[in-house]
mmCIF file of C-alpha atoms in Angstrom:
data_model
loop_
_atom_site.group_PDB
_atom_site.id
_atom_site.type_symbol
_atom_site.label_atom_id
_atom_site.label_comp_id
_atom_site.label_asym_id
_atom_site.label_seq_id
_atom_site.Cartn_x
_atom_site.Cartn_y
_atom_site.Cartn_z
ATOM 1 C CA MET A 1 62.703 40.584 105.015
ATOM 2 C CA ASN A 2 63.203 37.874 107.668
ATOM 3 C CA ASN A 3 65.959 36.191 105.595
ATOM 4 C CA ILE A 4 67.719 39.610 105.366
ATOM 5 C CA THR A 5 67.434 40.088 109.157
ATOM 6 C CA ARG A 6 68.639 36.563 109.779
ATOM 7 C CA TRP A 7 71.680 37.167 107.518
ATOM 8 C CA PHE A 8 72.673 40.369 109.230
ATOM 9 C CA ALA A 9 72.336 38.596 112.644
ATOM 10 C CA THR A 10 74.480 35.625 111.438
ATOM 11 C CA ASN A 11 77.298 37.905 110.288
ATOM 12 C CA GLY A 12 77.259 39.976 113.499
ATOM 13 C CA LEU A 13 75.784 43.056 111.893
ATOM 14 C CA THR A 14 73.071 45.382 113.134
ATOM 15 C CA VAL A 15 69.934 45.488 111.108
ATOM 16 C CA PRO A 16 69.307 49.104 109.892
ATOM 17 C CA SER A 17 66.124 50.510 111.447
ATOM 18 C CA GLN A 18 63.406 52.015 109.396
ATOM 19 C CA GLN A 19 64.514 55.499 110.437
ATOM 20 C CA ASN A 20 68.016 54.740 109.311
ATOM 21 C CA MET A 21 66.682 53.721 105.896
ATOM 22 C CA ILE A 22 64.727 56.927 105.674
ATOM 23 C CA GLU A 23 67.860 59.011 106.463
ATOM 24 C CA LEU A 24 69.868 57.022 103.948
ATOM 25 C CA ALA A 25 67.350 57.781 101.216
ATOM 26 C CA ILE A 26 67.325 61.518 102.309
ATOM 27 C CA ALA A 27 71.097 61.529 102.298
ATOM 28 C CA GLY A 28 71.189 59.905 98.821
ATOM 29 C CA GLY A 29 68.711 62.534 97.477
ATOM 30 C CA LEU A 30 70.750 65.507 98.953
ATOM 31 C CA VAL A 31 73.928 64.101 97.481
ATOM 32 C CA LEU A 32 72.343 63.911 94.013
ATOM 33 C CA LEU A 33 70.959 67.449 94.439
ATOM 34 C CA ALA A 34 74.375 68.849 95.561
ATOM 35 C CA LEU A 35 76.093 67.205 92.499
ATOM 36 C CA ALA A 36 73.467 68.491 90.123
ATOM 37 C CA ILE A 37 73.789 71.987 91.441
ATOM 38 C CA GLY A 38 77.632 71.635 91.025
ATOM 39 C CA VAL A 39 77.173 70.670 87.339
ATOM 40 C CA PHE A 40 74.862 73.415 86.766
ATOM 41 C CA ALA A 41 77.165 75.978 88.486
ATOM 42 C CA GLY A 42 80.072 74.709 86.295
ATOM 43 C CA ARG A 43 78.179 75.126 83.139
ATOM 44 C CA LYS A 44 76.638 78.581 84.041
ATOM 45 C CA ILE A 45 79.015 80.311 86.337
ATOM 46 C CA GLY A 46 82.328 78.601 85.252
ATOM 47 C CA PRO A 47 82.607 80.603 81.956
ATOM 48 C CA ARG A 48 82.022 83.900 83.937
ATOM 49 C CA PHE A 49 84.775 82.974 86.305
ATOM 50 C CA THR A 50 87.073 82.092 83.408
ATOM 51 C CA ASP A 51 86.506 85.574 81.988
ATOM 52 C CA LEU A 52 87.104 87.199 85.312
ATOM 53 C CA TRP A 53 90.159 85.268 85.821
ATOM 54 C CA ALA A 54 91.525 86.134 82.342
ATOM 55 C CA THR A 55 90.814 89.846 83.112
ATOM 56 C CA HIS A 56 92.446 90.084 86.513
ATOM 57 C CA VAL A 57 95.357 87.586 85.941
ATOM 58 C CA ALA A 58 95.626 87.594 82.115
ATOM 59 C CA SER A 59 98.407 85.474 80.671
ATOM 60 C CA HIS A 60 99.495 84.381 84.124
ATOM 61 C CA GLY A 61 96.270 82.318 84.499
ATOM 62 C CA GLU A 62 97.006 79.984 81.576
ATOM 63 C CA GLY A 63 96.922 76.951 83.994
ATOM 64 C CA LEU A 64 93.799 77.836 86.069
ATOM 65 C CA GLY A 65 91.801 79.638 83.233
ATOM 66 C CA PRO A 66 90.954 76.489 81.179
ATOM 67 C CA ARG A 67 90.195 74.534 84.387
ATOM 68 C CA MET A 68 87.871 77.139 85.902
ATOM 69 C CA THR A 69 84.703 75.333 84.853
ATOM 70 C CA GLN A 70 85.724 72.097 86.510
ATOM 71 C CA ILE A 71 87.047 73.988 89.567
ATOM 72 C CA VAL A 72 83.630 75.740 90.023
ATOM 73 C CA ARG A 73 81.743 72.524 89.557
ATOM 74 C CA HIS A 74 83.676 70.412 92.059
ATOM 75 C CA GLY A 75 84.164 73.425 94.395
ATOM 76 C CA VAL A 76 80.381 74.200 94.612
ATOM 77 C CA ALA A 77 79.522 70.481 95.043
ATOM 78 C CA ALA A 78 82.049 70.055 97.889
ATOM 79 C CA ILE A 79 80.812 73.248 99.783
ATOM 80 C CA LEU A 80 77.139 71.993 99.578
ATOM 81 C CA LEU A 81 78.179 68.496 100.717
ATOM 82 C CA ALA A 82 80.192 69.831 103.606
ATOM 83 C CA ILE A 83 77.160 71.836 104.662
ATOM 84 C CA ILE A 84 74.914 68.821 104.375
ATOM 85 C CA VAL A 85 77.311 66.500 106.363
ATOM 86 C CA ASN A 86 77.628 69.011 109.268
ATOM 87 C CA ALA A 87 73.999 70.124 109.258
ATOM 88 C CA TYR A 88 72.551 66.855 110.819
ATOM 89 C CA PRO A 89 73.995 64.095 112.944
ATOM 90 C CA TRP A 90 73.874 61.446 110.264
ATOM 91 C CA PRO A 91 74.281 57.767 111.302
ATOM 92 C CA PRO A 92 77.271 55.943 109.673
ATOM 93 C CA ILE A 93 75.052 54.245 107.029
ATOM 94 C CA ALA A 94 73.607 57.671 105.829
ATOM 95 C CA GLY A 95 76.979 59.527 106.385
ATOM 96 C CA ALA A 96 78.783 57.121 104.061
ATOM 97 C CA PRO A 97 77.262 58.282 100.754
ATOM 98 C CA ILE A 98 77.670 61.978 101.713
ATOM 99 C CA GLY A 99 81.301 61.376 102.807
ATOM 100 C CA LEU A 100 82.147 59.480 99.689
ATOM 101 C CA ALA A 101 80.677 62.252 97.540
ATOM 102 C CA LEU A 102 82.311 64.911 99.595
ATOM 103 C CA GLY A 103 85.651 63.197 99.438
ATOM 104 C CA VAL A 104 85.527 62.729 95.630
ATOM 105 C CA ALA A 105 84.401 66.350 94.979
ATOM 106 C CA ALA A 106 86.989 67.846 97.234
ATOM 107 C CA ALA A 107 89.755 65.740 95.898
ATOM 108 C CA LEU A 108 88.836 66.529 92.291
ATOM 109 C CA PHE A 109 88.647 70.270 93.202
ATOM 110 C CA ALA A 110 92.094 70.199 94.815
ATOM 111 C CA GLN A 111 93.617 68.145 91.945
ATOM 112 C CA GLN A 112 92.362 70.763 89.437
ATOM 113 C CA VAL A 113 93.551 73.771 91.398
ATOM 114 C CA LEU A 114 97.067 72.158 92.087
ATOM 115 C CA ARG A 115 97.523 71.232 88.453
ATOM 116 C CA GLY A 116 96.422 74.702 87.299
ATOM 117 C CA LEU A 117 99.132 76.243 89.549
ATOM 118 C CA GLY A 118 101.769 74.027 88.153
ATOM 119 C CA ILE A 119 102.112 71.398 90.784
ATOM 120 C CA ALA A 120 103.358 68.056 89.496
ATOM 121 C CA ARG A 121 100.706 65.607 88.447
ATOM 122 C CA TRP A 122 101.787 62.832 90.820
ATOM 123 C CA MET A 123 101.983 65.282 93.738
ATOM 124 C CA ALA A 124 98.530 66.672 92.918
ATOM 125 C CA TRP A 125 96.892 63.215 92.937
ATOM 126 C CA ILE A 126 98.663 62.153 96.169
ATOM 127 C CA ILE A 127 97.120 65.348 97.863
ATOM 128 C CA ALA A 128 93.766 64.626 96.408
ATOM 129 C CA ALA A 129 93.946 60.995 97.699
ATOM 130 C CA ILE A 130 94.791 62.177 101.197
ATOM 131 C CA ILE A 131 91.910 64.710 101.086
ATOM 132 C CA PHE A 132 89.500 61.971 99.995
ATOM 133 C CA VAL A 133 90.546 59.539 102.666
ATOM 134 C CA ALA A 134 90.372 62.175 105.410
ATOM 135 C CA LEU A 135 86.924 63.581 104.468
ATOM 136 C CA PHE A 136 85.375 60.112 103.829
ATOM 137 C CA SER A 137 86.798 58.660 107.112
ATOM 138 C CA ARG A 138 85.574 61.679 109.063
ATOM 139 C CA SER A 139 82.093 61.283 107.705
ATOM 140 C CA VAL A 140 81.864 57.618 108.975
ATOM 141 C CA GLY A 141 83.596 58.287 112.197
ATOM 142 C CA GLY A 142 86.866 56.658 111.456
ATOM 143 C CA LEU A 143 89.293 59.546 111.149
ATOM 144 C CA ASP A 144 90.627 59.306 114.740
ATOM 145 C CA ALA A 145 91.578 55.597 114.080
ATOM 146 C CA ILE A 146 93.468 56.547 110.961
ATOM 147 C CA THR A 147 95.426 59.437 112.668
ATOM 148 C CA ASN A 148 96.226 57.353 115.714
ATOM 149 C CA THR A 149 97.618 54.610 113.483
ATOM 150 C CA LEU A 150 99.756 57.025 111.474
ATOM 151 C CA ASP A 151 101.095 58.702 114.653
ATOM 152 C CA MET A 152 102.016 55.315 116.175
ATOM 153 C CA VAL A 153 104.458 54.636 113.206
ATOM 154 C CA GLY A 154 107.308 56.905 114.290
ATOM 155 C CA PHE A 155 109.789 57.824 116.950
ATOM 156 C CA ASN A 156 110.563 60.724 119.333
ATOM 157 C CA VAL A 157 113.367 63.164 118.816
ATOM 158 C CA GLY A 158 113.685 65.209 122.013
ATOM 159 C CA LYS A 159 110.177 66.769 122.505
ATOM 160 C CA ARG A 160 109.052 66.282 118.944
ATOM 161 C CA ARG A 161 107.213 63.155 117.569
ATOM 162 C CA LEU A 162 108.419 62.119 114.102
ATOM 163 C CA SER A 163 105.727 59.951 112.636
ATOM 164 C CA LEU A 164 103.905 59.214 109.407
ATOM 165 C CA LEU A 165 101.209 61.686 110.567
ATOM 166 C CA TRP A 166 103.895 64.434 110.889
ATOM 167 C CA LEU A 167 105.143 63.606 107.375
ATOM 168 C CA VAL A 168 101.633 63.765 105.966
ATOM 169 C CA THR A 169 101.036 67.143 107.665
ATOM 170 C CA ILE A 170 104.286 68.547 106.372
ATOM 171 C CA LEU A 171 103.480 67.410 102.936
ATOM 172 C CA ILE A 172 100.002 68.932 102.767
ATOM 173 C CA THR A 173 101.127 72.140 104.351
ATOM 174 C CA GLY A 174 104.186 72.516 102.005
ATOM 175 C CA VAL A 175 102.120 71.858 98.882
ATOM 176 C CA ALA A 176 99.385 74.235 100.034
ATOM 177 C CA LEU A 177 101.807 76.990 100.765
ATOM 178 C CA ILE A 178 103.548 76.535 97.372
ATOM 179 C CA ALA A 179 100.169 76.747 95.575
ATOM 180 C CA VAL A 180 99.259 79.899 97.540
ATOM 181 C CA VAL A 181 102.565 81.504 96.779
ATOM 182 C CA ARG A 182 102.181 80.923 93.124
ATOM 183 C CA LEU A 183 98.661 82.171 93.077
ATOM 184 C CA ALA A 184 99.528 85.248 95.060
ATOM 185 C CA ASN A 185 102.541 85.927 92.884
ATOM 186 C CA ARG A 186 100.489 85.680 89.648
ATOM 187 C CA VAL A 187 97.716 87.915 90.951
ATOM 188 C CA VAL A 188 100.167 90.547 92.514
ATOM 189 C CA SER A 189 102.251 90.472 89.293
ATOM 190 C CA HIS A 190 99.421 91.163 87.144
ATOM 191 C CA SER A 191 98.161 93.944 89.379
ATOM 192 C CA ILE A 192 101.448 95.561 89.148
ATOM 193 C CA THR A 193 101.796 95.176 85.448
ATOM 194 C CA ARG A 194 98.400 96.941 84.965
ATOM 195 C CA SER A 195 99.339 99.808 87.240
ATOM 196 C CA LYS A 196 100.024 103.028 85.431
ATOM 197 C CA ALA A 197 101.877 104.673 88.288
ATOM 198 C CA PHE A 198 105.202 102.710 87.580
ATOM 199 C CA ASP A 199 107.502 102.636 84.656
ATOM 200 C CA PRO A 200 108.627 99.194 83.262
ATOM 201 C CA THR A 201 111.733 99.175 85.587
ATOM 202 C CA GLN A 202 109.758 100.026 88.718
ATOM 203 C CA LYS A 203 107.165 97.463 87.832
ATOM 204 C CA LEU A 204 109.873 94.769 87.599
ATOM 205 C CA LEU A 205 111.371 95.817 90.841
ATOM 206 C CA ALA A 206 107.995 95.811 92.620
ATOM 207 C CA GLN A 207 107.186 92.354 91.244
ATOM 208 C CA LYS A 208 110.550 91.063 92.628
ATOM 209 C CA LEU A 209 110.120 92.648 96.040
ATOM 210 C CA ALA A 210 106.510 91.498 96.206
ATOM 211 C CA SER A 211 107.558 87.951 95.287
ATOM 212 C CA ILE A 212 110.141 87.966 98.040
ATOM 213 C CA ALA A 213 107.671 89.327 100.604
ATOM 214 C CA VAL A 214 105.126 86.577 99.647
ATOM 215 C CA ILE A 215 107.797 83.803 100.131
ATOM 216 C CA ILE A 216 108.907 85.198 103.500
ATOM 217 C CA ALA A 217 105.265 85.465 104.677
ATOM 218 C CA ALA A 218 104.409 81.765 103.520
ATOM 219 C CA PHE A 219 107.572 80.706 105.327
ATOM 220 C CA PHE A 220 106.522 82.099 108.686
ATOM 221 C CA ILE A 221 102.943 80.900 108.231
ATOM 222 C CA GLY A 222 104.246 77.438 107.533
ATOM 223 C CA ILE A 223 106.418 77.527 110.671
ATOM 224 C CA ASP A 224 103.451 78.634 112.733
ATOM 225 C CA MET A 225 101.162 75.952 111.329
ATOM 226 C CA LEU A 226 103.598 73.215 111.988
ATOM 227 C CA ASN A 227 104.434 74.474 115.427
ATOM 228 C CA ILE A 228 108.187 74.631 114.741
ATOM 229 C CA ASP A 229 110.178 76.467 117.346
ATOM 230 C CA LEU A 230 112.185 79.335 115.559
ATOM 231 C CA THR A 231 115.088 78.742 117.845
ATOM 232 C CA ALA A 232 115.721 75.551 115.907
ATOM 233 C CA PHE A 233 116.784 77.735 113.057
ATOM 234 C CA ALA A 234 119.635 79.325 114.974
ATOM 235 C CA VAL A 235 122.241 76.735 113.995
ATOM 236 C CA PHE A 236 120.794 76.625 110.453
ATOM 237 C CA GLY A 237 121.167 80.312 110.246
ATOM 238 C CA GLY A 238 124.823 80.132 111.288
ATOM 239 C CA ALA A 239 125.534 77.365 108.723
ATOM 240 C CA LEU A 240 123.729 79.439 106.037
ATOM 241 C CA GLY A 241 126.013 82.421 106.887
ATOM 242 C CA LEU A 242 128.994 80.255 106.454
ATOM 243 C CA ALA A 243 127.642 78.880 103.164
ATOM 244 C CA VAL A 244 127.035 82.420 101.924
ATOM 245 C CA GLY A 245 130.599 83.426 102.998
ATOM 246 C CA PHE A 246 132.312 80.592 101.373
ATOM 247 C CA GLY A 247 130.306 79.218 98.452
ATOM 248 C CA LEU A 248 127.231 81.359 97.778
ATOM 249 C CA GLN A 249 128.867 84.706 97.775
ATOM 250 C CA LYS A 250 128.607 84.966 93.858
ATOM 251 C CA THR A 251 124.864 83.960 94.039
ATOM 252 C CA VAL A 252 124.097 86.428 96.749
ATOM 253 C CA GLY A 253 126.237 89.123 94.997
ATOM 254 C CA ASN A 254 124.319 88.669 91.746
ATOM 255 C CA LEU A 255 121.014 88.822 93.630
ATOM 256 C CA ILE A 256 121.970 92.140 95.266
ATOM 257 C CA ALA A 257 123.484 93.475 92.109
ATOM 258 C CA GLY A 258 120.097 92.759 90.187
ATOM 259 C CA ILE A 259 118.101 94.603 92.883
ATOM 260 C CA ILE A 260 120.555 97.587 92.648
ATOM 261 C CA LEU A 261 120.247 97.697 88.906
ATOM 262 C CA LEU A 262 116.539 97.913 89.162
ATOM 263 C CA MET A 263 116.626 100.493 91.812
ATOM 264 C CA ASP A 264 119.030 102.877 90.203
ATOM 265 C CA ARG A 265 117.453 102.193 86.712
ATOM 266 C CA SER A 266 120.860 102.285 84.904
ATOM 267 C CA ILE A 267 119.727 99.291 82.910
ATOM 268 C CA LYS A 268 116.197 98.591 82.090
ATOM 269 C CA PRO A 269 114.252 95.965 80.088
ATOM 270 C CA GLY A 270 114.228 97.290 76.447
ATOM 271 C CA ASP A 271 117.625 99.134 76.775
ATOM 272 C CA VAL A 272 120.155 98.480 73.990
ATOM 273 C CA ILE A 273 123.544 97.695 75.577
ATOM 274 C CA VAL A 274 127.021 96.652 74.698
ATOM 275 C CA VAL A 275 128.962 94.490 77.230
ATOM 276 C CA GLY A 276 132.208 93.189 75.871
ATOM 277 C CA ASP A 277 131.462 91.456 72.567
ATOM 278 C CA SER A 278 127.785 91.133 73.462
ATOM 279 C CA PHE A 279 125.435 93.598 71.754
ATOM 280 C CA GLY A 280 121.679 93.447 71.992
ATOM 281 C CA TRP A 281 118.602 94.553 73.837
ATOM 282 C CA VAL A 282 117.880 93.693 77.512
ATOM 283 C CA ASN A 283 115.125 91.238 77.505
ATOM 284 C CA LYS A 284 114.798 90.428 81.193
ATOM 285 C CA ILE A 285 116.646 91.231 84.487
ATOM 286 C CA GLY A 286 116.564 88.034 86.534
ATOM 287 C CA VAL A 287 117.601 87.085 90.008
ATOM 288 C CA ARG A 288 120.970 85.808 88.702
ATOM 289 C CA ALA A 289 121.602 87.213 85.259
ATOM 290 C CA VAL A 290 120.471 89.743 82.660
ATOM 291 C CA SER A 291 119.158 88.319 79.414
ATOM 292 C CA VAL A 292 120.465 90.211 76.392
ATOM 293 C CA VAL A 293 118.961 89.227 72.989
ATOM 294 C CA THR A 294 121.175 89.902 70.010
ATOM 295 C CA ARG A 295 119.997 90.637 66.457
ATOM 296 C CA ASP A 296 120.869 87.147 65.583
ATOM 297 C CA GLY A 297 118.333 85.793 67.890
ATOM 298 C CA LYS A 298 120.984 84.605 70.342
ATOM 299 C CA GLU A 299 120.276 85.119 74.143
ATOM 300 C CA HIS A 300 123.283 85.972 76.284
ATOM 301 C CA LEU A 301 122.930 85.520 80.014
ATOM 302 C CA ILE A 302 125.246 88.079 81.646
ATOM 303 C CA PRO A 303 125.693 87.849 85.490
ATOM 304 C CA ASN A 304 124.273 90.917 87.275
ATOM 305 C CA GLU A 305 127.582 91.353 89.005
ATOM 306 C CA ASN A 306 129.438 91.837 85.638
ATOM 307 C CA LEU A 307 127.172 94.729 84.841
ATOM 308 C CA MET A 308 128.028 96.320 88.177
ATOM 309 C CA THR A 309 131.751 96.038 87.792
ATOM 310 C CA GLN A 310 132.525 96.110 84.018
ATOM 311 C CA GLU A 311 132.075 99.015 81.588
ATOM 312 C CA VAL A 312 128.648 98.986 79.980
ATOM 313 C CA GLU A 313 127.601 100.976 76.900
ATOM 314 C CA ASN A 314 123.931 101.729 77.218
ATOM 315 C CA TRP A 315 122.523 103.258 74.011
ATOM 316 C CA SER A 316 119.146 104.091 75.607
ATOM 317 C CA TYR A 317 120.165 105.182 79.081
ATOM 318 C CA SER A 318 118.842 108.759 79.086
ATOM 319 C CA ASP A 319 117.844 109.103 75.484
ATOM 320 C CA ARG A 320 116.711 106.336 73.021
ATOM 321 C CA ASN A 321 117.893 108.345 69.975
ATOM 322 C CA VAL A 322 121.021 106.796 68.454
ATOM 323 C CA ARG A 323 123.090 108.288 65.677
ATOM 324 C CA VAL A 324 124.198 105.948 62.846
ATOM 325 C CA ARG A 325 127.338 106.818 60.841
ATOM 326 C CA ILE A 326 127.312 105.646 57.250
ATOM 327 C CA PRO A 327 130.574 106.083 55.329
ATOM 328 C CA VAL A 328 130.386 106.911 51.489
ATOM 329 C CA GLY A 329 133.013 107.714 49.010
ATOM 330 C CA VAL A 330 132.460 109.449 45.703
ATOM 331 C CA SER A 331 134.740 110.184 42.645
ATOM 332 C CA TYR A 332 136.818 113.335 42.482
ATOM 333 C CA ASP A 333 135.248 113.945 39.063
ATOM 334 C CA CYS A 334 131.582 114.002 40.136
ATOM 335 C CA ASP A 335 129.358 116.948 41.068
ATOM 336 C CA LEU A 336 130.191 117.045 44.842
ATOM 337 C CA LYS A 337 127.188 119.289 45.796
ATOM 338 C CA LEU A 338 124.701 117.006 43.939
ATOM 339 C CA ALA A 339 126.249 113.898 45.500
ATOM 340 C CA GLN A 340 125.805 115.316 48.993
ATOM 341 C CA GLU A 341 122.200 116.229 48.296
ATOM 342 C CA LEU A 342 121.574 112.752 47.129
ATOM 343 C CA MET A 343 123.144 111.422 50.381
ATOM 344 C CA LEU A 344 120.713 113.572 52.399
ATOM 345 C CA LYS A 345 117.789 112.526 50.347
ATOM 346 C CA ALA A 346 118.664 108.734 50.718
ATOM 347 C CA ALA A 347 118.875 109.107 54.513
ATOM 348 C CA SER A 348 115.582 111.182 54.733
ATOM 349 C CA ASP A 349 113.580 108.654 52.604
ATOM 350 C CA SER A 350 114.691 105.715 54.869
ATOM 351 C CA PRO A 351 111.579 104.940 57.037
ATOM 352 C CA ARG A 352 113.516 104.383 60.283
ATOM 353 C CA VAL A 353 115.530 107.642 60.067
ATOM 354 C CA LEU A 354 114.185 110.471 62.224
ATOM 355 C CA ASP A 355 113.207 113.807 60.721
ATOM 356 C CA THR A 356 114.232 115.415 64.099
ATOM 357 C CA PRO A 357 117.239 115.559 64.585
ATOM 358 C CA LYS A 358 117.662 115.861 60.842
ATOM 359 C CA PRO A 359 120.231 113.723 58.992
ATOM 360 C CA ASN A 360 123.454 115.346 57.986
ATOM 361 C CA VAL A 361 126.359 114.793 55.735
ATOM 362 C CA TRP A 362 129.943 115.485 56.618
ATOM 363 C CA LEU A 363 132.980 115.544 54.307
ATOM 364 C CA SER A 364 135.400 113.599 56.273
ATOM 365 C CA GLY A 365 138.522 113.637 54.196
ATOM 366 C CA PHE A 366 140.164 113.353 50.764
ATOM 367 C CA GLY A 367 141.261 109.765 50.208
ATOM 368 C CA ASP A 368 143.568 108.182 47.645
ATOM 369 C CA SER A 369 140.757 107.308 45.256
ATOM 370 C CA SER A 370 137.638 109.056 46.616
ATOM 371 C CA VAL A 371 136.189 112.033 48.448
ATOM 372 C CA ASP A 372 135.167 110.493 51.721
ATOM 373 C CA HIS A 373 131.776 111.436 53.450
ATOM 374 C CA GLU A 374 129.851 110.391 56.384
ATOM 375 C CA ILE A 375 126.061 110.362 56.385
ATOM 376 C CA LEU A 376 124.834 110.914 60.019
ATOM 377 C CA ALA A 377 121.333 109.635 60.634
ATOM 378 C CA TRP A 378 119.294 109.377 63.824
ATOM 379 C CA ILE A 379 117.067 106.475 64.819
ATOM 380 C CA THR A 380 114.943 105.812 67.944
ATOM 381 C CA ASP A 381 114.683 102.058 67.936
ATOM 382 C CA PRO A 382 118.190 100.587 68.158
ATOM 383 C CA GLU A 383 116.772 97.321 69.354
ATOM 384 C CA SER A 384 115.475 96.800 65.803
ATOM 385 C CA GLY A 385 119.042 96.852 64.483
ATOM 386 C CA VAL A 386 121.599 99.277 63.181
ATOM 387 C CA GLY A 387 123.057 97.436 60.153
ATOM 388 C CA ASN A 388 119.686 97.275 58.405
ATOM 389 C CA VAL A 389 119.464 101.118 58.490
ATOM 390 C CA ARG A 390 122.832 101.396 56.827
ATOM 391 C CA SER A 391 121.791 98.823 54.268
ATOM 392 C CA ASP A 392 118.630 100.586 53.401
ATOM 393 C CA VAL A 393 120.333 103.956 53.009
ATOM 394 C CA LEU A 394 123.122 102.627 50.844
ATOM 395 C CA ASN A 395 120.691 100.742 48.665
ATOM 396 C CA ARG A 396 118.717 103.940 47.980
ATOM 397 C CA LEU A 397 121.859 105.934 47.360
ATOM 398 C CA TRP A 398 123.145 103.239 44.864
ATOM 399 C CA TRP A 399 120.260 103.713 42.593
ATOM 400 C CA MET A 400 120.287 107.554 43.011
ATOM 401 C CA PHE A 401 123.953 107.673 42.042
ATOM 402 C CA LYS A 402 123.185 105.357 38.973
ATOM 403 C CA GLU A 403 120.442 107.661 37.987
ATOM 404 C CA HIS A 404 122.448 110.943 38.203
ATOM 405 C CA GLY A 405 125.731 109.569 37.031
ATOM 406 C CA ILE A 406 127.671 109.869 40.202
ATOM 407 C CA GLU A 407 130.551 107.472 40.157
ATOM 408 C CA ILE A 408 131.444 105.381 43.137
ATOM 409 C CA PRO A 409 135.278 105.096 42.760
ATOM 410 C CA PHE A 410 137.431 101.924 43.061
ATOM 411 C CA PRO A 411 141.234 102.131 43.938
ATOM 412 C CA GLN A 412 143.384 103.203 41.149
ATOM 413 C CA ARG A 413 147.085 103.176 40.638
ATOM 414 C CA ASP A 414 149.477 104.758 38.000
ATOM 415 C CA VAL A 415 151.860 102.164 36.846
ATOM 416 C CA HIS A 416 155.217 103.438 35.255
ATOM 417 C CA ILE A 417 157.201 100.781 33.214
ATOM 418 C CA ARG A 418 160.911 101.532 32.821
ATOM 419 C CA SER A 419 162.531 99.602 29.972
ATOM 420 C CA SER A 420 166.118 98.219 30.421
ATOM 421 C CA VAL A 421 166.459 97.314 26.605
ATOM 422 C CA THR A 422 169.571 98.926 24.990
ATOM 423 C CA PRO A 423 169.850 99.922 21.231
ATOM 424 C CA SER A 424 172.260 97.034 20.690
ATOM 425 C CA ASP A 425 169.724 94.468 21.825
ATOM 426 C CA GLN A 426 167.240 95.666 19.245
#
């Protein structure tokens, strides 16, 4: 013991007292207890939180859901360690292990949450490292020295001090606000989706307006946290106005057009529309463009402004029922009444053709080689295609005509040959 005391004295270190050693032992025991409780909570409570998260956030929680056990584990440990470090005036030798464990637990908690909300891996680890250094330094009484050092590296611009401390503060605040915005958007979006008071279009409009409101709120909260004077944005606002007037008018126009489309409900997700040469069903109405998926699986992105200024054919605007016209020609020699009955039966037997309104057959004209008809059939799911309905009806009709001897004619011509041979040539 004397040798240890002599070594401390030789190196200019203070020999820990017996009370310090007791406090160190107590601190170590409390740290182990807090970590054990965190592990227990992660195993027992974590799965329940995962189920609750899946229930209230559903598919939007694909990032946080699988990480919920680790989040609960590190979060509970960090809370307990924070209570321990503030419950008693620990000396540096006893506060060091508590601060070390608190910094690690809080850093891992932040890293898991940020990664679950889609923050880049390198950014999540940077924030975790900053949190670790800050909490550990505070526990051993060295945080002021670090902040003062960071604040010394910088320069003044007017009344504001631009330093490394200011940059670190902006970084932490920005990442935290982005994470909060993403989390709020996911929860609000799922809540609106589950609501039965809105139709799909109103839900989409409410989600977009809520998202804009969350971003605006986060912006002003960030301004307040960073103590930025709003008058500093006067020049920026003027520059933004000029940018919108000259370069961003199309972008802003598409944004406003998208909101108008959602408000007047002229085009809704799931509608079948025709715009120019694009035919398909509306998959999504975005901030800039409407996604239209064709039957070929191609996705056309049509600017919102085009749908406001061009003619759009909406097959499901007020009624989802669509009438399909199927031309059919039969021979002049066939039993016309029987042929028409078979046409009706082929249409009625097709699974996608509606019983109400009933299918109908019109005689449309007398052609050169056939008696022309049109089968008029109604469907209620045009997004599933129209050509496949025609194909199904015509396939059924082909075999019915074969069975009953109804001939499908082909073009015929009478050829008259005039001979120019004279009797003397014979």
